[in-house]
Amino acid sequence: HVQLVESGGGLVQPGGSLRLSCAASGYSVGADWMAWFRQAPGKGREGVAGIYGGLTRYYGDSVKGRFEISTDDAKNTMYLQMNSLKPEDTAVYYCAAEKATGTDWADGRWYDYWGQGTQVTVS
C-alpha cells in the first residue's frame, strides 16, 4: 500500500522561502518518477517539478531558477525547496509518484499515487 504525505506548507511573504516534504511509504522515492504539482483556485493542475531516479530533474517554466526538487533515500522523502516566492505561487501543492513510462512528467494523468496536498499561500 503506497502512501504519500505532504507537509511544510504555510503562509509566507513575497520573496520568502518554504520547503515542502513528501514522506513516502510503500514506495522508494529514488527508484522511479516522482513529482510536485499544484492547483490554484479556479485553475487547472500544473506540473511544478519532476525527478527520476533521484537524479534527473525537470521544472515547469514558471518555477525554473527558484524551486529545487530533491529526494532523500535514507528518509524516503521528496522535497521541494521554494525560494523567491511570488503571490502567483499560491496553490495547494501535491506530490505524486509512479508515472507510466514514456509519458510527460508534467501530466498528472499518468501518475498512480497522490498525496493529500498542502496549502501554500504567498501574501
Coordinates of N, CA, C and O in Angstrom, one line a residue:
H1 N 0.8 -1.2 0.0 CA 0.0 0.0 0.0 C 0.9 1.2 0.0 O 1.7 1.4 0.9
V2 N 0.8 2.1 -1.0 CA 1.6 3.3 -1.1 C 0.9 4.5 -0.5 O -0.3 4.7 -0.7
Q3 N 1.6 5.2 0.3 CA 1.1 6.4 1.0 C 2.1 7.5 0.8 O 3.3 7.4 1.1
L4 N 1.6 8.7 0.4 CA 2.4 9.9 0.3 C 1.8 11.0 1.2 O 0.6 11.2 1.1
V5 N 2.6 11.6 2.0 CA 2.1 12.6 3.0 C 2.9 13.8 2.9 O 4.1 13.8 3.1
E6 N 2.3 14.9 2.4 CA 3.0 16.2 2.3 C 2.9 17.0 3.6 O 2.0 16.8 4.4
S7 N 3.9 17.9 3.8 CA 3.9 18.8 4.9 C 4.8 20.0 4.5 O 5.5 19.9 3.5
G8 N 4.8 21.0 5.3 CA 5.6 22.1 5.1 C 5.0 23.4 4.5 O 5.6 24.4 4.4
G9 N 3.7 23.2 4.1 CA 3.0 24.4 3.6 C 2.8 25.5 4.6 O 3.0 25.2 5.8
G10 N 2.3 26.6 4.2 CA 2.0 27.7 5.1 C 1.9 29.0 4.4 O 1.8 29.1 3.2
L11 N 1.9 30.1 5.3 CA 1.8 31.4 4.8 C 3.2 32.1 4.8 O 3.9 32.0 5.8
V12 N 3.5 32.7 3.7 CA 4.9 33.3 3.6 C 4.7 34.6 2.8 O 3.8 34.7 1.9
Q13 N 5.6 35.6 3.1 CA 5.6 36.8 2.4 C 6.2 36.7 1.0 O 7.1 35.8 0.8
P14 N 5.9 37.5 0.0 CA 6.6 37.5 -1.2 C 8.1 37.7 -1.1 O 8.5 38.5 -0.2
G15 N 8.8 36.9 -1.8 CA 10.3 36.8 -1.7 C 10.8 35.8 -0.7 O 12.0 35.6 -0.6
G16 N 9.9 35.3 0.1 CA 10.3 34.3 1.1 C 10.5 32.9 0.6 O 10.4 32.7 -0.6
S17 N 10.8 32.0 1.5 CA 11.1 30.6 1.1 C 10.3 29.6 2.0 O 9.9 29.9 3.1
L18 N 10.0 28.5 1.4 CA 9.4 27.4 2.1 C 10.0 26.1 1.6 O 10.4 26.0 0.4
R19 N 10.0 25.0 2.4 CA 10.4 23.7 1.9 C 9.3 22.7 2.2 O 8.9 22.5 3.3
L20 N 8.8 22.1 1.1 CA 7.8 21.1 1.2 C 8.4 19.7 1.3 O 9.5 19.5 0.7
S21 N 7.8 18.9 2.1 CA 8.2 17.5 2.2 C 7.1 16.5 1.8 O 5.9 16.8 1.9
C22 N 7.5 15.4 1.2 CA 6.6 14.4 0.8 C 7.2 13.1 1.3 O 8.1 12.5 0.7
A23 N 6.6 12.6 2.4 CA 7.1 11.3 3.0 C 6.4 10.2 2.4 O 5.1 10.2 2.4
A24 N 7.1 9.2 1.9 CA 6.5 8.1 1.2 C 6.6 6.8 2.0 O 7.6 6.6 2.8
S25 N 5.6 6.0 1.9 CA 5.7 4.6 2.5 C 5.1 3.7 1.4 O 4.2 4.0 0.7
G26 N 5.7 2.5 1.4 CA 5.3 1.5 0.3 C 5.9 1.8 -1.0 O 5.5 1.2 -2.0
Y27 N 6.8 2.8 -1.1 CA 7.3 3.2 -2.4 C 8.7 3.9 -2.2 O 8.8 4.7 -1.2
S28 N 9.7 3.5 -3.0 CA 11.0 4.1 -2.8 C 11.1 5.4 -3.7 O 11.1 5.3 -4.9
V29 N 11.4 6.5 -3.0 CA 11.4 7.8 -3.7 C 12.5 7.9 -4.8 O 12.3 8.6 -5.7
G30 N 13.6 7.1 -4.6 CA 14.6 7.2 -5.6 C 14.6 6.2 -6.7 O 15.4 6.1 -7.5
A31 N 13.6 5.4 -6.7 CA 13.5 4.2 -7.6 C 12.9 4.6 -8.9 O 13.2 4.0 -9.9
D32 N 12.0 5.6 -9.0 CA 11.3 5.8 -10.2 C 10.9 7.3 -10.2 O 11.5 8.1 -9.6
W33 N 9.8 7.6 -10.9 CA 9.4 9.0 -11.0 C 8.6 9.5 -9.8 O 7.8 8.8 -9.2
M34 N 8.9 10.7 -9.5 CA 8.1 11.4 -8.5 C 8.0 12.9 -9.0 O 8.8 13.4 -9.7
A35 N 7.0 13.6 -8.5 CA 6.8 14.9 -9.0 C 6.0 15.8 -8.0 O 5.3 15.2 -7.1
W36 N 6.0 17.1 -8.1 CA 5.2 18.0 -7.4 C 4.3 18.7 -8.4 O 4.7 19.1 -9.5
F37 N 3.0 18.8 -8.0 CA 2.0 19.5 -8.8 C 1.4 20.6 -7.9 O 1.5 20.5 -6.7
R38 N 0.7 21.5 -8.5 CA 0.0 22.5 -7.7 C -1.3 22.8 -8.5 O -1.4 22.7 -9.7
Q39 N -2.3 23.3 -7.7 CA -3.5 23.7 -8.2 C -4.0 25.0 -7.5 O -4.2 24.9 -6.3
A40 N -4.1 26.0 -8.2 CA -4.6 27.3 -7.6 C -6.1 27.3 -7.8 O -6.7 26.7 -8.7
P41 N -6.8 28.1 -7.0 CA -8.3 28.2 -7.1 C -8.7 28.6 -8.5 O -8.1 29.6 -9.1
G42 N -9.6 27.9 -9.1 CA -10.1 28.2 -10.5 C -9.2 27.9 -11.6 O -9.5 28.2 -12.8
K43 N -8.1 27.2 -11.3 CA -7.1 26.9 -12.3 C -6.9 25.4 -12.4 O -7.2 24.7 -11.5
G44 N -6.3 24.9 -13.5 CA -6.0 23.5 -13.7 C -4.8 23.1 -12.9 O -4.0 23.9 -12.4
R45 N -4.6 21.8 -12.8 CA -3.4 21.3 -12.2 C -2.1 21.6 -13.0 O -2.2 21.4 -14.2
E46 N -1.1 22.0 -12.4 CA 0.2 22.4 -13.1 C 1.3 21.6 -12.6 O 1.5 21.4 -11.3
G47 N 2.1 21.0 -13.5 CA 3.3 20.3 -13.1 C 4.4 21.3 -12.6 O 4.7 22.2 -13.4
V48 N 4.9 21.2 -11.4 CA 5.9 22.1 -10.9 C 7.3 21.6 -11.1 O 8.2 22.3 -11.6
A49 N 7.5 20.4 -10.7 CA 8.9 19.8 -10.8 C 8.7 18.3 -10.8 O 7.9 17.7 -10.1
G50 N 9.6 17.6 -11.5 CA 9.6 16.1 -11.5 C 11.1 15.6 -11.3 O 12.0 16.3 -11.7
I51 N 11.2 14.4 -10.8 CA 12.5 13.9 -10.6 C 12.4 12.4 -10.9 O 11.5 11.7 -10.5
Y52 N 13.5 11.9 -11.6 CA 13.5 10.5 -11.9 C 14.8 9.8 -11.3 O 15.9 10.4 -11.5
G53 N 14.6 8.7 -10.6 CA 15.8 8.0 -10.1 C 16.6 8.9 -9.1 O 17.7 8.6 -8.9
G54 N 16.0 9.9 -8.6 CA 16.7 10.7 -7.6 C 17.7 11.7 -8.2 O 18.3 12.4 -7.5
L55 N 17.8 11.7 -9.5 CA 18.9 12.5 -10.2 C 18.4 13.4 -11.3 O 18.7 14.6 -11.3
T56 N 17.6 12.9 -12.2 CA 17.2 13.7 -13.4 C 16.0 14.5 -12.9 O 15.0 14.0 -12.5
R57 N 16.2 15.8 -13.1 CA 15.2 16.8 -12.7 C 14.6 17.6 -13.8 O 15.3 17.9 -14.8
Y58 N 13.3 17.9 -13.7 CA 12.6 18.7 -14.6 C 11.8 19.8 -13.8 O 11.3 19.5 -12.7
Y59 N 11.7 21.0 -14.5 CA 10.9 22.0 -13.8 C 10.0 22.7 -14.8 O 10.3 22.8 -16.0
G60 N 8.9 23.2 -14.2 CA 8.0 24.0 -15.0 C 8.6 25.3 -15.3 O 9.4 25.8 -14.5
D61 N 8.3 26.0 -16.4 CA 8.9 27.2 -16.8 C 8.7 28.3 -15.7 O 9.5 29.2 -15.5
S62 N 7.5 28.3 -15.0 CA 7.2 29.3 -14.1 C 8.0 29.3 -12.8 O 8.1 30.2 -12.0
V63 N 8.7 28.1 -12.6 CA 9.5 28.0 -11.3 C 11.0 27.8 -11.5 O 11.7 27.7 -10.6
K64 N 11.4 27.7 -12.8 CA 12.8 27.4 -13.0 C 13.7 28.5 -12.4 O 13.3 29.7 -12.5
G65 N 14.7 28.1 -11.8 CA 15.6 29.0 -11.1 C 15.2 29.4 -9.7 O 16.0 30.1 -9.0
R66 N 14.0 29.1 -9.3 CA 13.5 29.5 -8.0 C 13.2 28.2 -7.1 O 13.4 28.3 -5.9
F67 N 12.8 27.1 -7.7 CA 12.5 25.9 -7.0 C 13.5 24.8 -7.2 O 14.1 24.8 -8.3
E68 N 13.7 24.0 -6.3 CA 14.5 22.8 -6.4 C 13.9 21.6 -5.9 O 13.5 21.6 -4.7
I69 N 13.9 20.5 -6.7 CA 13.3 19.2 -6.2 C 14.4 18.3 -5.9 O 15.5 18.3 -6.5
S70 N 14.2 17.5 -4.8 CA 15.3 16.5 -4.4 C 14.6 15.4 -3.7 O 13.4 15.5 -3.3
T71 N 15.4 14.3 -3.5 CA 14.9 13.2 -2.7 C 16.0 12.8 -1.7 O 17.2 13.0 -2.0
D72 N 15.6 12.2 -0.6 CA 16.5 11.6 0.4 C 16.1 10.2 0.6 O 15.1 9.9 1.2
D73 N 17.0 9.3 0.0 CA 16.6 7.8 0.1 C 16.6 7.4 1.6 O 15.7 6.5 1.9
A74 N 17.5 7.8 2.4 CA 17.5 7.4 3.8 C 16.2 7.7 4.5 O 15.7 6.9 5.4
K75 N 15.6 8.9 4.2 CA 14.4 9.3 4.9 C 13.2 8.9 4.0 O 12.0 9.1 4.4
N76 N 13.4 8.4 2.8 CA 12.4 8.1 1.9 C 11.4 9.2 1.7 O 10.2 9.1 1.8
T77 N 12.0 10.4 1.5 CA 11.2 11.6 1.4 C 11.7 12.5 0.2 O 12.8 12.5 -0.1
M78 N 10.7 13.1 -0.5 CA 11.0 14.0 -1.5 C 10.7 15.4 -1.0 O 9.9 15.6 -0.2
Y79 N 11.5 16.4 -1.5 CA 11.4 17.8 -1.1 C 11.2 18.7 -2.2 O 11.5 18.4 -3.4
L80 N 10.6 19.8 -1.9 CA 10.6 20.9 -2.9 C 11.0 22.2 -2.1 O 10.2 22.7 -1.3
Q81 N 12.2 22.7 -2.4 CA 12.7 23.9 -1.9 C 12.2 25.1 -2.8 O 12.5 25.1 -4.0
M82 N 11.4 26.0 -2.2 CA 10.8 27.1 -2.9 C 11.4 28.4 -2.4 O 11.2 28.7 -1.3
N83 N 12.1 29.1 -3.3 CA 12.7 30.4 -3.0 C 12.1 31.5 -3.8 O 11.4 31.2 -4.9
S84 N 12.3 32.7 -3.4 CA 11.8 33.9 -4.2 C 10.3 33.7 -4.5 O 9.9 33.9 -5.6
L85 N 9.5 33.3 -3.5 CA 8.1 33.0 -3.7 C 7.3 34.3 -4.2 O 7.6 35.4 -3.7
K86 N 6.4 34.0 -5.0 CA 5.5 35.1 -5.6 C 4.1 34.8 -5.2 O 3.7 33.7 -5.0
P87 N 3.2 35.8 -5.2 CA 1.8 35.6 -5.0 C 1.2 34.6 -5.9 O 0.3 33.8 -5.5
E88 N 1.7 34.5 -7.1 CA 1.1 33.6 -8.1 C 1.6 32.1 -7.8 O 1.1 31.2 -8.5
D89 N 2.4 31.9 -6.8 CA 2.8 30.5 -6.4 C 1.8 30.0 -5.4 O 1.8 28.8 -5.1
T90 N 0.8 30.8 -5.0 CA -0.2 30.4 -4.1 C -1.1 29.3 -4.7 O -1.6 29.4 -5.8
A91 N -1.1 28.1 -4.0 CA -1.8 27.0 -4.5 C -1.8 25.9 -3.5 O -1.1 26.0 -2.5
V92 N -2.6 24.8 -3.7 CA -2.4 23.6 -3.0 C -1.3 22.8 -3.8 O -1.5 22.6 -5.0
Y93 N -0.3 22.3 -3.1 CA 0.7 21.6 -3.7 C 0.6 20.1 -3.3 O 0.4 19.7 -2.2
Y94 N 0.7 19.2 -4.3 CA 0.6 17.8 -4.2 C 1.8 17.1 -4.7 O 2.4 17.5 -5.7
C95 N 2.2 16.0 -4.0 CA 3.2 15.1 -4.5 C 2.6 13.9 -5.2 O 1.5 13.5 -4.8
A96 N 3.3 13.4 -6.2 CA 2.8 12.3 -6.9 C 3.9 11.3 -7.2 O 5.1 11.7 -7.3
A97 N 3.6 10.0 -7.4 CA 4.6 9.0 -7.6 C 4.1 8.0 -8.7 O 2.9 7.8 -8.9
E98 N 5.1 7.4 -9.3 CA 5.0 6.3 -10.2 C 4.2 6.7 -11.5 O 3.0 6.6 -11.6
K99 N 5.0 7.1 -12.5 CA 4.4 7.6 -13.7 C 4.6 6.5 -14.8 O 5.6 5.8 -14.8
A100 N 3.7 6.4 -15.7 CA 3.8 5.5 -16.8 C 5.0 5.8 -17.7 O 5.2 7.0 -18.0
T101 N 5.7 4.9 -18.1 CA 6.9 5.1 -18.9 C 6.6 5.8 -20.2 O 5.6 5.5 -20.9
G102 N 7.5 6.7 -20.6 CA 7.4 7.4 -21.8 C 6.3 8.5 -21.9 O 6.1 9.1 -23.0
T103 N 5.8 8.9 -20.8 CA 4.8 9.9 -20.7 C 5.4 11.2 -20.2 O 6.4 11.2 -19.6
D104 N 4.6 12.3 -20.4 CA 5.1 13.6 -20.0 C 5.1 13.7 -18.4 O 4.1 13.5 -17.8
W105 N 6.2 14.1 -17.9 CA 6.3 14.2 -16.4 C 5.3 15.2 -15.8 O 4.9 15.0 -14.7
A106 N 5.0 16.2 -16.6 CA 4.1 17.3 -16.1 C 2.6 17.0 -16.3 O 1.8 17.8 -16.0
D107 N 2.3 15.8 -16.8 CA 0.9 15.5 -17.0 C 0.4 14.6 -15.8 O 0.8 13.4 -15.8
G108 N -0.3 15.1 -15.0 CA -0.7 14.3 -13.8 C -1.6 13.1 -14.0 O -1.7 12.2 -13.2
R109 N -2.1 13.0 -15.2 CA -3.0 11.8 -15.5 C -2.2 10.5 -15.5 O -2.8 9.5 -15.3
W110 N -0.9 10.6 -15.6 CA -0.1 9.4 -15.7 C 0.5 8.9 -14.4 O 1.2 7.9 -14.4
Y111 N 0.2 9.6 -13.3 CA 0.7 9.2 -12.0 C -0.3 8.4 -11.3 O -1.5 8.6 -11.3
D112 N 0.2 7.3 -10.6 CA -0.6 6.4 -9.9 C -1.0 6.8 -8.5 O -2.0 6.4 -7.9
Y113 N -0.1 7.5 -7.8 CA -0.2 7.7 -6.4 C -0.1 9.2 -6.1 O 0.7 9.9 -6.6
W114 N -1.0 9.7 -5.2 CA -1.0 11.1 -4.8 C -1.1 11.3 -3.3 O -1.7 10.5 -2.6
G115 N -0.5 12.4 -2.9 CA -0.7 12.9 -1.5 C -2.0 13.7 -1.4 O -2.7 13.9 -2.3
Q116 N -2.2 14.1 -0.1 CA -3.5 14.8 0.2 C -3.4 16.3 -0.1 O -4.4 17.0 -0.2
G117 N -2.2 16.8 -0.3 CA -2.0 18.2 -0.6 C -1.6 19.1 0.6 O -2.0 18.7 1.7
T118 N -0.9 20.1 0.4 CA -0.6 21.1 1.4 C -0.7 22.5 0.8 O -0.3 22.8 -0.3
Q119 N -1.3 23.4 1.6 CA -1.6 24.7 1.1 C -0.4 25.6 1.3 O 0.3 25.7 2.3
V120 N 0.0 26.3 0.2 CA 1.0 27.4 0.2 C 0.3 28.7 -0.2 O -0.3 28.8 -1.2
T121 N 0.5 29.7 0.7 CA -0.1 31.0 0.5 C 1.0 32.0 0.5 O 1.7 32.1 1.5
V122 N 1.2 32.8 -0.6 CA 2.2 33.8 -0.6 C 1.5 35.2 -0.6 O 0.8 35.5 -1.6
S123 N 1.6 35.9 0.5 CA 0.8 37.2 0.6 C 1.5 38.1 1.6 O 2.0 37.6 2.6

